[in-house]
Every structure is written in C-alpha cells, then in structure tokens.
Amino acid sequence: LRVLTTYTDVDRATDPSRAWVEEATGYTVVYDTLPASNPYDQLNLMFVSGDVDYDYVLIGADALAKNIFYTFAANGLLTDLTDMLPQYENIMNFDERLLNTLAIDGRIYAICSSALALTNPNNMVRYDWLEACGLEAPTNRQEVYEMLVAFKETDPDGLGANLIPFSCTATDMVATISATFGILYDYEVRDGAIIDTRLTPEYKEYLTFMHQLFSEGLLDPDFAVNTSLTLDEKVAAGRVGYYAGWVDTASNYLQALWDAGIEDKGMFAIEPLQDDEGRQRLRSGHNGQGLSQIGFIPASSDKAAEVLDFINKFHDPETFVWLIHGEEGVDYEVVDGERRPLDAFSERRNNMHAFFLVQDGEAYFDLWQLRTRKNPAYDAVARTIFETAEGHIEWPVMGFSPAFGEVSTQITMVQEYAVQEATKFIAGARSLDEFDQFVEEMIARGANEILDAYNAWYQNQ
C-alpha cells in the first residue's frame, strides 16, 4: 500500500515499528510525506492533474484541510466507503464521529482521527516558589493574581529583572485564565445557540485582567513574540513561575534540576481555576482540538478493500495493544498492576504513532499513557496533569464540525484579527475603551456570517 501523509520527522522506512506493523497486519506500507511548507499546494496539484499514485492520503483537520477534502469529494476524486465499511468490525467500533462528522449527504468518504482525550493547556506552577511565598495553589483568578504579585515581590530565586511571574504565547485567549470568566472556547453554546465568546462582555473582562497583569509586570513583556521554543527556554532557565501549557516544558525543566542534583524544585499542574460560579473547565485534546486528521482513499486507487483491511487489522483490540505496548518483559514490565516501559520500548515502539492511519483519541488514551512513563520526570509531571484534569475536560462544540466552505475566508480573517487585537489590548497598544469598536470590526470581517453557518449546522445535529 502507498500512503501519503503530512510531514513528520519520523523515518518510517527504517523505524523499528515498521516491522511490527507488517508482522501484525501482513501488509507492507510505503509512506511518503508532503512538504512541511505549503503542503496542500502539492496535494491540490496532484489531484487536479489526476496523477495520484497513492492508496490513502492523510491530512490535517483544520478549516483549510476540511475544505480540501470536500472539494475532492464533490468532484468525484475520492472513494465512497459507505457500503464497504460495515464489513470491517473494528472500524465500525470507532467513535461514530470519526466516520460521520464529514459525511456528505449521508455518504462516507473519509475516516477521521480525533485528538487524545487529555487536556492542553494546563495551569503549570512552580511549587517551590509557592512554598517560598507561603502560599497554597491558587483556586481562582484573584488567587492567581496574588500568587503572581508574591512571586514578583518575593523573588524566591533572586532572579531580579530576569524573573517572569507568568508567561504565555500570543493567542486570542489563554484558556486557563479565560475559563475563570466563563469562556473556554472561541465558540460556545449559550441558550441553545452557538455564540462567538469574543464578542461578549466577559471577553472584555478577560482582556482587562490580562492587561492588568501586563501593566504591573506580572505577565511576560515578550508574550506577543514568544514561540513554544522561547517559552520552553524561559521555563528551562528557571525564570517562569506560572505558564499555561503541556507537560513537555515542565518535565524538561524538572529533568534538568534532577540532573543537577536538585530535588526540591519543580513545576507541576494545579487544579483548574474556578470561575465566578465555581465551575472548573479545561480544554480537551491539543488546545481544544476534536478532529485531528482526515484520511481518504483516492478514487484512482484500486486497493480500497486492502486499505480498509489494513486499518481493521491494525485496530483489532489485541493486536492494537501489542503494537502500542509490545511484549511484557521486553518492552514493558508490570509494577503494582501498572505497565511501565523498559529501555527497549523507546527503541522498538517509540514511534508507533507515526504508523497510524486512524487515531481514535478516546480509545487510544489509556494505552498512550504508557508513553508518559518512559521518563521519570515526564511521568511525575504528567501524573499531576491527569489527576487535576479528571472530570473537568470539555470537548469544543466545533471540535467535530464539518467544513464551512461558504465562510472559509471569513473564518480566517476573524481568527487572525482576534489574535492581533487581543495582543494589542493586553499590551496596551489599544485602549479597552475601544472594545465595542473591536466587536463592530469583528462583525465587519464576517463574525455574524460565521455564526449563521455554524448555527445552521448545529441546529440540525
């Protein structure tokens, strides 16, 4: 089988996981990748020219990817899988949203993947700084503010001007903070309809709070130009007291401390902050992602049955567990009833995720957790995330939505403008007295047209 996917840095031709996949399924799969930059230009050219020499194509699931999929399907370039799928029991056992979300007139042309059922971002805090300031973990935004003030004034590590109480990257909302104002996602359901939360008074309150943090030197002055890499570097240098993010950054910092023989410092997750009604809410998946990839079989392929058979065999319950975890005593051991990876796991099974043609995020989550135990520091931080997030994760209403080609341009314009103006409001480059004008500008760029399209879909669910 020949498969084309978005870019990955895993060399599937030489990776050891390849052999286990072939052994389990009986199929040899040749993987090619699209370029890292402008990947869909090449894909479009390929399909327009008719020169598609692949049996399966795996792309992202953002608005652009959805529109590309719909264009291909509408022009008869994809295989209709509807009547074939019932023959494959394991595929039919997937979360039904993976098959039905992008159905067109009741016909299925794609098998989607979903994000892992975990949460990102999280509230990550320097526990040793809390202790040095005589504080407990904050439970609401007022306590977050008091914590950040204490970090700045106490300066537990004597960093002086290098101390950063709170750091983040540029975004229209830091979800761990915005949730305290009753806003978790850009689009949420209120009174039976989808609204754009960035057009609400609560969003203005959120921006006001973030501006206060910035103006008082509690928020990283470089937040607007931070990347995930620069944020990692600042945390690794021990400069940051609080950030909103995932486990990698905090675990790298913890590992560096352990390597230096320091065991009384570290950054771990705390409980999600409460809003004014006492609710604790966290985004699901990777920053609120529902669908994560779209997979389809080009109409030019004569191996649709083989592709589905491969996916079905890969996801046989016993086979899937063996592929992910490997062999007991070789790849993992059982300690206190819990599987923990051995050294060989990283060599033999570490990149198995790169061989998935489909990921059912909720079904995969429990098996995936083994990967978090490969490194003691990663394990220590991840456990705090799993413990504090349990029961508080919410999927986004738009996470499993179809493409909205009629408003695709407006979606891009509104999102980019929202991030741009949020950055200005927070940094003080634009007065919050102009918030009503900002709302009008969002509407002028198509915010209401987007809501009309979203609600037309939502009301028919």
Short mmCIF file of C-alpha atoms in Angstrom, two decimals:
data_model
loop_
_atom_site.label_atom_id
_atom_site.label_comp_id
_atom_site.label_asym_id
_atom_site.label_seq_id
_atom_site.Cartn_x
_atom_site.Cartn_y
_atom_site.Cartn_z
CA LEU A 1 0.00 0.00 0.00
CA ARG A 2 1.19 3.53 -0.74
CA VAL A 3 0.27 6.21 1.79
CA LEU A 4 0.78 9.98 1.65
CA THR A 5 0.75 11.95 4.91
CA THR A 6 1.54 15.39 6.22
CA TYR A 7 5.14 15.99 7.22
CA THR A 8 6.71 14.10 10.10
CA ASP A 9 10.33 13.78 11.17
CA VAL A 10 9.98 10.01 11.71
CA ASP A 11 11.77 7.93 9.07
CA ARG A 12 9.13 5.25 8.60
CA ALA A 13 11.30 3.32 6.14
CA THR A 14 13.88 2.47 8.81
CA ASP A 15 11.97 2.82 12.08
CA PRO A 16 11.68 -0.49 14.01
CA SER A 17 7.94 -0.04 14.43
CA ARG A 18 7.52 -0.73 10.73
CA ALA A 19 8.42 -4.39 11.19
CA TRP A 20 5.86 -4.88 13.95
CA VAL A 21 3.12 -3.33 11.80
CA GLU A 22 3.97 -5.65 8.90
CA GLU A 23 4.03 -8.66 11.20
CA ALA A 24 0.65 -7.79 12.72
CA THR A 25 -1.20 -6.89 9.52
CA GLY A 26 0.57 -8.75 6.73
CA TYR A 27 0.83 -5.51 4.74
CA THR A 28 3.86 -3.61 3.55
CA VAL A 29 3.12 0.11 3.57
CA VAL A 30 5.26 2.69 1.80
CA TYR A 31 4.87 6.13 3.34
CA ASP A 32 5.57 9.41 1.58
CA THR A 33 5.17 12.84 3.18
CA LEU A 34 4.01 16.18 1.88
CA PRO A 35 6.43 19.09 2.29
CA ALA A 36 6.46 20.88 5.64
CA SER A 37 5.74 24.24 3.97
CA ASN A 38 2.56 24.76 1.92
CA PRO A 39 1.81 21.03 1.84
CA TYR A 40 -1.61 21.37 0.25
CA ASP A 41 -0.26 23.13 -2.84
CA GLN A 42 1.37 19.89 -3.92
CA LEU A 43 -1.69 17.87 -2.93
CA ASN A 44 -4.05 20.05 -4.97
CA LEU A 45 -1.76 19.89 -7.99
CA MET A 46 -1.62 16.13 -7.70
CA PHE A 47 -5.40 15.70 -7.63
CA VAL A 48 -6.10 18.31 -10.31
CA SER A 49 -3.64 16.64 -12.68
CA GLY A 50 -5.03 13.19 -11.92
CA ASP A 51 -1.55 11.94 -11.09
CA VAL A 52 -2.42 10.41 -7.71
CA ASP A 53 -0.34 7.30 -7.17
CA TYR A 54 -1.47 6.65 -3.58
CA ASP A 55 -3.95 4.34 -1.92
CA TYR A 56 -4.56 6.51 1.14
CA VAL A 57 -4.00 10.17 1.96
CA LEU A 58 -3.83 11.57 5.49
CA ILE A 59 -4.07 15.35 6.03
CA GLY A 60 -4.86 17.71 8.89
CA ALA A 61 -8.35 18.64 10.06
CA ASP A 62 -8.34 22.43 10.24
CA ALA A 63 -10.75 24.54 8.16
CA LEU A 64 -8.42 24.51 5.14
CA ALA A 65 -7.98 20.72 5.23
CA LYS A 66 -11.74 20.19 5.55
CA ASN A 67 -12.37 22.39 2.53
CA ILE A 68 -9.79 20.50 0.50
CA PHE A 69 -11.44 17.21 1.43
CA TYR A 70 -14.90 18.48 0.46
CA THR A 71 -13.61 19.78 -2.86
CA PHE A 72 -12.06 16.42 -3.71
CA ALA A 73 -15.17 14.51 -2.66
CA ALA A 74 -17.57 16.83 -4.51
CA ASN A 75 -15.58 16.37 -7.71
CA GLY A 76 -15.67 12.57 -7.57
CA LEU A 77 -12.00 12.23 -6.71
CA LEU A 78 -12.49 10.10 -3.57
CA THR A 79 -13.77 6.57 -2.98
CA ASP A 80 -17.25 6.27 -1.43
CA LEU A 81 -16.68 4.00 1.58
CA THR A 82 -20.27 3.86 2.84
CA ASP A 83 -21.21 0.39 1.60
CA MET A 84 -17.80 -1.13 2.26
CA LEU A 85 -17.33 -0.12 5.90
CA PRO A 86 -19.88 -2.50 7.51
CA GLN A 87 -17.60 -5.40 6.54
CA TYR A 88 -14.91 -4.17 8.93
CA GLU A 89 -15.94 -4.68 12.55
CA ASN A 90 -13.05 -2.86 14.21
CA ILE A 91 -13.52 0.24 12.07
CA MET A 92 -17.23 0.26 12.83
CA ASN A 93 -16.34 0.23 16.54
CA PHE A 94 -14.56 3.59 16.24
CA ASP A 95 -16.14 6.64 17.83
CA GLU A 96 -19.02 7.27 15.40
CA ARG A 97 -17.91 10.90 14.98
CA LEU A 98 -14.82 9.67 13.13
CA LEU A 99 -16.98 8.27 10.35
CA ASN A 100 -19.98 10.58 10.34
CA THR A 101 -18.68 14.09 11.04
CA LEU A 102 -17.60 14.73 7.45
CA ALA A 103 -20.26 12.62 5.75
CA ILE A 104 -21.73 14.26 2.63
CA ASP A 105 -25.44 13.63 2.03
CA GLY A 106 -25.14 10.57 4.25
CA ARG A 107 -22.23 9.12 2.27
CA ILE A 108 -18.83 8.49 3.90
CA TYR A 109 -15.68 9.47 2.01
CA ALA A 110 -13.30 9.89 4.95
CA ILE A 111 -12.17 8.17 8.12
CA CYS A 112 -11.20 10.88 10.59
CA SER A 113 -8.89 10.82 13.59
CA SER A 114 -9.58 12.50 16.91
CA ALA A 115 -7.24 14.12 19.40
CA LEU A 116 -6.32 12.35 22.61
CA ALA A 117 -8.82 12.69 25.44
CA LEU A 118 -6.46 14.72 27.58
CA THR A 119 -6.17 18.41 28.30
CA ASN A 120 -3.87 21.10 26.99
CA PRO A 121 -3.16 23.79 28.12
CA ASN A 122 -2.88 23.31 31.87
CA ASN A 123 -2.12 25.56 34.82
CA MET A 124 1.57 24.84 35.50
CA VAL A 125 3.07 26.37 38.65
CA ARG A 126 6.44 26.40 40.42
CA TYR A 127 5.57 24.56 43.62
CA ASP A 128 8.82 25.57 45.30
CA TRP A 129 8.01 29.25 44.68
CA LEU A 130 4.57 28.74 46.21
CA GLU A 131 6.20 27.26 49.29
CA ALA A 132 8.77 30.05 49.48
CA CYS A 133 5.93 32.61 49.38
CA GLY A 134 3.92 30.75 52.00
CA LEU A 135 1.06 30.14 49.57
CA GLU A 136 -1.24 27.28 48.63
CA ALA A 137 -2.03 26.55 45.00
CA PRO A 138 -4.44 29.18 43.66
CA THR A 139 -8.05 28.17 43.03
CA ASN A 140 -9.37 31.25 41.20
CA ARG A 141 -8.07 34.24 39.25
CA GLN A 142 -7.83 36.53 42.30
CA GLU A 143 -5.56 34.00 43.95
CA VAL A 144 -3.59 33.71 40.70
CA TYR A 145 -3.10 37.47 40.79
CA GLU A 146 -1.98 37.36 44.43
CA MET A 147 0.38 34.50 43.61
CA LEU A 148 1.97 36.40 40.73
CA VAL A 149 2.40 39.51 42.88
CA ALA A 150 4.05 37.38 45.56
CA PHE A 151 6.39 35.80 43.00
CA LYS A 152 7.45 39.24 41.79
CA GLU A 153 7.89 40.79 45.22
CA THR A 154 9.48 37.78 46.94
CA ASP A 155 11.70 36.71 44.01
CA PRO A 156 12.37 33.26 45.55
CA ASP A 157 15.41 32.50 43.37
CA GLY A 158 16.88 36.03 43.37
CA LEU A 159 16.45 36.46 39.63
CA GLY A 160 15.85 40.19 39.68
CA ALA A 161 14.90 41.54 36.26
CA ASN A 162 15.06 38.02 34.79
CA LEU A 163 12.09 36.83 36.85
CA ILE A 164 8.87 36.21 34.87
CA PRO A 165 5.84 35.58 37.10
CA PHE A 166 3.61 34.46 34.18
CA SER A 167 4.50 33.62 30.59
CA CYS A 168 2.48 32.55 27.55
CA THR A 169 2.43 32.84 23.77
CA ALA A 170 0.27 35.20 21.72
CA THR A 171 -3.31 33.98 21.34
CA ASP A 172 -6.82 35.40 21.42
CA MET A 173 -7.30 33.79 24.83
CA VAL A 174 -5.24 31.87 27.36
CA ALA A 175 -7.89 29.26 28.10
CA THR A 176 -6.83 28.51 31.66
CA ILE A 177 -7.40 32.18 32.54
CA SER A 178 -10.35 32.93 30.25
CA ALA A 179 -12.20 29.97 31.79
CA THR A 180 -12.41 31.93 35.04
CA PHE A 181 -14.56 34.44 33.15
CA GLY A 182 -16.84 31.68 31.87
CA ILE A 183 -15.12 31.43 28.48
CA LEU A 184 -13.26 28.27 27.48
CA TYR A 185 -13.51 28.30 23.68
CA ASP A 186 -13.96 30.92 20.97
CA TYR A 187 -17.31 29.36 20.16
CA GLU A 188 -19.66 28.02 22.83
CA VAL A 189 -23.34 27.23 23.20
CA ARG A 190 -25.49 29.68 25.16
CA ASP A 191 -29.28 29.42 25.34
CA GLY A 192 -29.35 26.79 22.63
CA ALA A 193 -27.23 28.65 20.08
CA ILE A 194 -23.56 28.99 19.23
CA ILE A 195 -22.04 32.36 20.08
CA ASP A 196 -18.63 33.92 19.49
CA THR A 197 -17.41 34.44 23.05
CA ARG A 198 -15.01 37.15 21.87
CA LEU A 199 -17.98 39.42 21.23
CA THR A 200 -19.20 39.22 24.84
CA PRO A 201 -18.71 41.47 27.90
CA GLU A 202 -16.92 38.56 29.61
CA TYR A 203 -14.22 38.65 26.97
CA LYS A 204 -13.64 42.33 27.65
CA GLU A 205 -13.27 41.45 31.35
CA TYR A 206 -10.72 38.79 30.43
CA LEU A 207 -8.70 41.24 28.32
CA THR A 208 -8.88 43.79 31.13
CA PHE A 209 -7.46 41.29 33.60
CA MET A 210 -4.67 40.25 31.24
CA HIS A 211 -3.82 43.91 30.58
CA GLN A 212 -3.59 44.47 34.32
CA LEU A 213 -1.11 41.61 34.63
CA PHE A 214 0.94 43.04 31.76
CA SER A 215 0.91 46.61 33.04
CA GLU A 216 2.01 45.51 36.52
CA GLY A 217 4.93 43.47 35.22
CA LEU A 218 3.31 40.15 36.10
CA LEU A 219 2.95 38.94 32.50
CA ASP A 220 5.97 38.29 30.31
CA PRO A 221 6.67 41.55 28.43
CA ASP A 222 7.63 39.44 25.39
CA PHE A 223 4.46 37.32 25.35
CA ALA A 224 3.43 38.71 21.96
CA VAL A 225 6.55 37.35 20.25
CA ASN A 226 7.01 34.20 22.32
CA THR A 227 7.06 30.88 20.50
CA SER A 228 6.71 27.48 22.13
CA LEU A 229 10.51 27.22 21.87
CA THR A 230 11.23 30.52 23.63
CA LEU A 231 8.68 29.67 26.31
CA ASP A 232 10.44 26.33 26.84
CA GLU A 233 13.77 28.11 27.13
CA LYS A 234 12.48 30.53 29.75
CA VAL A 235 10.95 27.76 31.82
CA ALA A 236 14.10 25.63 31.47
CA ALA A 237 16.15 28.56 32.76
CA GLY A 238 14.00 28.63 35.91
CA ARG A 239 12.68 32.13 35.17
CA VAL A 240 8.93 31.40 34.99
CA GLY A 241 6.59 30.91 37.95
CA TYR A 242 3.39 30.11 36.06
CA TYR A 243 2.52 29.21 32.48
CA ALA A 244 -0.34 27.69 30.54
CA GLY A 245 0.86 24.68 28.60
CA TRP A 246 1.56 20.98 28.37
CA VAL A 247 3.86 18.57 30.14
CA ASP A 248 6.96 18.73 27.93
CA THR A 249 8.13 22.15 29.05
CA ALA A 250 7.75 21.46 32.76
CA SER A 251 9.23 17.96 32.55
CA ASN A 252 12.32 19.18 30.70
CA TYR A 253 12.86 21.70 33.48
CA LEU A 254 12.37 19.06 36.16
CA GLN A 255 14.81 16.69 34.45
CA ALA A 256 17.44 19.44 34.28
CA LEU A 257 17.03 20.01 38.03
CA TRP A 258 17.38 16.31 38.77
CA ASP A 259 20.45 16.09 36.56
CA ALA A 260 21.94 18.90 38.65
CA GLY A 261 21.15 17.04 41.87
CA ILE A 262 18.30 19.40 42.83
CA GLU A 263 15.20 17.61 44.05
CA ASP A 264 13.24 20.27 45.96
CA LYS A 265 12.14 22.33 42.97
CA GLY A 266 9.77 21.75 40.10
CA MET A 267 6.76 22.84 38.09
CA PHE A 268 3.56 20.83 38.24
CA ALA A 269 -0.10 21.11 37.30
CA ILE A 270 -2.66 22.51 39.69
CA GLU A 271 -6.44 22.11 39.73
CA PRO A 272 -8.28 24.07 37.03
CA LEU A 273 -9.23 27.51 38.24
CA GLN A 274 -12.81 28.23 39.26
CA ASP A 275 -14.98 30.78 37.50
CA ASP A 276 -17.36 33.06 39.41
CA GLU A 277 -19.90 30.23 39.64
CA GLY A 278 -17.37 27.74 40.93
CA ARG A 279 -17.06 25.78 37.67
CA GLN A 280 -13.71 24.24 36.72
CA ARG A 281 -13.28 23.75 32.98
CA LEU A 282 -10.36 22.62 30.83
CA ARG A 283 -9.99 22.30 27.08
CA SER A 284 -9.79 18.84 25.58
CA GLY A 285 -7.27 17.40 23.17
CA HIS A 286 -4.47 19.56 21.84
CA ASN A 287 -5.66 23.05 22.72
CA GLY A 288 -9.28 22.12 22.20
CA GLN A 289 -8.96 20.07 19.06
CA GLY A 290 -11.61 17.45 18.29
CA LEU A 291 -10.84 16.05 14.85
CA SER A 292 -7.09 15.89 14.34
CA GLN A 293 -6.70 14.32 10.87
CA ILE A 294 -8.72 13.36 7.80
CA GLY A 295 -7.93 10.18 5.86
CA PHE A 296 -9.35 9.25 2.48
CA ILE A 297 -8.85 6.84 -0.41
CA PRO A 298 -8.36 8.42 -3.86
CA ALA A 299 -10.85 7.22 -6.45
CA SER A 300 -7.87 6.27 -8.64
CA SER A 301 -6.75 3.59 -6.18
CA ASP A 302 -7.84 0.00 -6.82
CA LYS A 303 -6.93 -1.04 -3.27
CA ALA A 304 -9.75 0.40 -1.19
CA ALA A 305 -10.59 -3.02 0.25
CA GLU A 306 -6.94 -3.60 1.17
CA VAL A 307 -6.64 -0.20 2.88
CA LEU A 308 -9.73 -0.88 4.98
CA ASP A 309 -8.48 -4.38 5.77
CA PHE A 310 -5.14 -2.95 6.92
CA ILE A 311 -6.83 -0.42 9.20
CA ASN A 312 -9.19 -3.09 10.52
CA LYS A 313 -6.33 -5.48 11.36
CA PHE A 314 -4.24 -2.69 12.90
CA HIS A 315 -7.12 -1.86 15.23
CA ASP A 316 -8.00 -5.38 16.27
CA PRO A 317 -8.16 -4.93 20.08
CA GLU A 318 -5.46 -7.47 20.96
CA THR A 319 -3.25 -6.53 18.02
CA PHE A 320 -3.52 -2.82 18.79
CA VAL A 321 -2.44 -3.29 22.41
CA TRP A 322 0.50 -5.42 21.27
CA LEU A 323 1.54 -2.85 18.67
CA ILE A 324 1.43 0.02 21.17
CA HIS A 325 2.89 -1.67 24.26
CA GLY A 326 4.96 -4.52 22.85
CA GLU A 327 5.93 -7.62 24.80
CA GLU A 328 5.97 -7.94 28.57
CA GLY A 329 9.49 -8.38 29.89
CA VAL A 330 10.95 -6.89 26.72
CA ASP A 331 9.17 -3.60 26.07
CA TYR A 332 7.42 -3.15 29.40
CA GLU A 333 7.08 -4.54 32.90
CA VAL A 334 4.14 -4.59 35.28
CA VAL A 335 4.69 -2.81 38.61
CA ASP A 336 1.87 -2.57 41.14
CA GLY A 337 -0.59 -3.52 38.42
CA GLU A 338 0.62 -0.79 36.06
CA ARG A 339 2.55 -1.27 32.84
CA ARG A 340 5.80 0.67 32.74
CA PRO A 341 8.16 0.88 29.75
CA LEU A 342 11.58 -0.72 29.75
CA ASP A 343 14.59 0.68 27.88
CA ALA A 344 13.77 -1.38 24.80
CA PHE A 345 10.40 0.34 24.45
CA SER A 346 11.94 3.53 23.15
CA GLU A 347 13.98 1.63 20.60
CA ARG A 348 11.25 -0.73 19.41
CA ARG A 349 7.88 1.02 19.88
CA ASN A 350 8.53 4.72 20.43
CA ASN A 351 7.28 5.91 17.02
CA MET A 352 4.36 3.54 16.54
CA HIS A 353 2.03 6.56 16.45
CA ALA A 354 3.59 7.53 13.10
CA PHE A 355 2.17 4.37 11.52
CA PHE A 356 -1.46 5.04 12.44
CA LEU A 357 -3.79 5.67 9.54
CA VAL A 358 -6.53 6.45 12.06
CA GLN A 359 -6.43 7.55 15.70
CA ASP A 360 -9.47 7.14 17.90
CA GLY A 361 -8.28 9.52 20.61
CA GLU A 362 -10.54 8.40 23.43
CA ALA A 363 -9.89 4.70 22.82
CA TYR A 364 -6.13 5.25 22.48
CA PHE A 365 -5.72 7.47 25.55
CA ASP A 366 -5.28 4.75 28.21
CA LEU A 367 -2.75 2.90 26.06
CA TRP A 368 -0.94 6.14 25.20
CA GLN A 369 -0.28 6.87 28.86
CA LEU A 370 2.42 4.20 28.88
CA ARG A 371 4.49 6.59 26.77
CA THR A 372 4.36 9.21 29.52
CA ARG A 373 6.13 6.79 31.86
CA LYS A 374 9.28 6.41 29.76
CA ASN A 375 10.96 9.26 31.59
CA PRO A 376 10.60 9.70 35.39
CA ALA A 377 10.42 13.49 35.13
CA TYR A 378 7.82 13.35 32.37
CA ASP A 379 5.89 10.78 34.37
CA ALA A 380 5.96 12.92 37.51
CA VAL A 381 4.57 15.99 35.74
CA ALA A 382 2.06 14.09 33.60
CA ARG A 383 0.55 12.40 36.62
CA THR A 384 -0.25 15.77 38.16
CA ILE A 385 -1.99 16.75 34.93
CA PHE A 386 -4.07 13.58 34.75
CA GLU A 387 -5.04 13.85 38.42
CA THR A 388 -6.01 17.51 38.35
CA ALA A 389 -7.79 17.37 34.98
CA GLU A 390 -10.03 14.41 35.71
CA GLY A 391 -13.69 15.31 35.44
CA HIS A 392 -13.06 18.82 34.13
CA ILE A 393 -12.32 18.29 30.42
CA GLU A 394 -14.85 19.59 27.89
CA TRP A 395 -14.87 18.94 24.13
CA PRO A 396 -15.47 22.02 21.97
CA VAL A 397 -18.81 22.36 20.22
CA MET A 398 -16.94 22.97 16.96
CA GLY A 399 -14.45 20.15 17.52
CA PHE A 400 -16.33 17.70 15.31
CA SER A 401 -17.82 20.11 12.81
CA PRO A 402 -17.78 19.83 9.00
CA ALA A 403 -16.18 22.31 6.64
CA PHE A 404 -17.89 25.63 6.11
CA GLY A 405 -16.62 26.50 2.67
CA GLU A 406 -19.05 29.37 2.21
CA VAL A 407 -17.44 31.28 5.07
CA SER A 408 -13.90 29.90 4.96
CA THR A 409 -12.42 33.31 4.10
CA GLN A 410 -14.29 34.98 6.95
CA ILE A 411 -13.16 32.29 9.41
CA THR A 412 -9.51 33.02 8.60
CA MET A 413 -9.95 36.79 8.71
CA VAL A 414 -11.84 36.80 12.01
CA GLN A 415 -9.42 34.46 13.75
CA GLU A 416 -6.32 36.33 12.66
CA TYR A 417 -7.86 39.68 13.58
CA ALA A 418 -8.96 38.44 17.00
CA VAL A 419 -5.42 37.32 17.90
CA GLN A 420 -3.92 40.54 16.57
CA GLU A 421 -6.26 42.81 18.51
CA ALA A 422 -6.15 40.74 21.71
CA THR A 423 -2.40 41.20 21.72
CA LYS A 424 -2.82 44.95 21.35
CA PHE A 425 -5.41 45.19 24.13
CA ILE A 426 -3.29 43.17 26.55
CA ALA A 427 -0.08 45.05 25.79
CA GLY A 428 -1.82 48.43 26.00
CA ALA A 429 -1.26 49.29 22.35
CA ARG A 430 -5.04 49.65 22.06
CA SER A 431 -7.36 51.04 24.74
CA LEU A 432 -10.03 48.76 26.10
CA ASP A 433 -12.37 51.74 25.73
CA GLU A 434 -12.43 50.66 22.08
CA PHE A 435 -13.78 47.17 22.80
CA ASP A 436 -17.21 47.97 21.28
CA GLN A 437 -15.42 49.15 18.15
CA PHE A 438 -13.46 45.89 18.11
CA VAL A 439 -16.76 43.97 18.18
CA GLU A 440 -18.01 46.01 15.22
CA GLU A 441 -14.76 45.30 13.37
CA MET A 442 -15.13 41.56 14.00
CA ILE A 443 -18.66 41.70 12.64
CA ALA A 444 -17.49 43.66 9.61
CA ARG A 445 -14.99 40.86 8.90
CA GLY A 446 -17.73 38.23 8.92
CA ALA A 447 -18.26 37.17 12.56
CA ASN A 448 -22.04 37.06 12.18
CA GLU A 449 -21.91 35.19 8.87
CA ILE A 450 -19.75 32.58 10.55
CA LEU A 451 -22.26 32.24 13.39
CA ASP A 452 -25.12 31.87 10.92
CA ALA A 453 -23.29 28.99 9.20
CA TYR A 454 -22.31 27.35 12.48
CA ASN A 455 -25.82 27.57 13.92
CA ALA A 456 -27.45 26.24 10.74
CA TRP A 457 -25.27 23.16 11.20
CA TYR A 458 -25.70 22.99 14.98
CA GLN A 459 -29.49 23.19 14.94
CA ASN A 460 -29.60 20.14 12.65
CA GLN A 461 -27.49 17.93 14.91
#
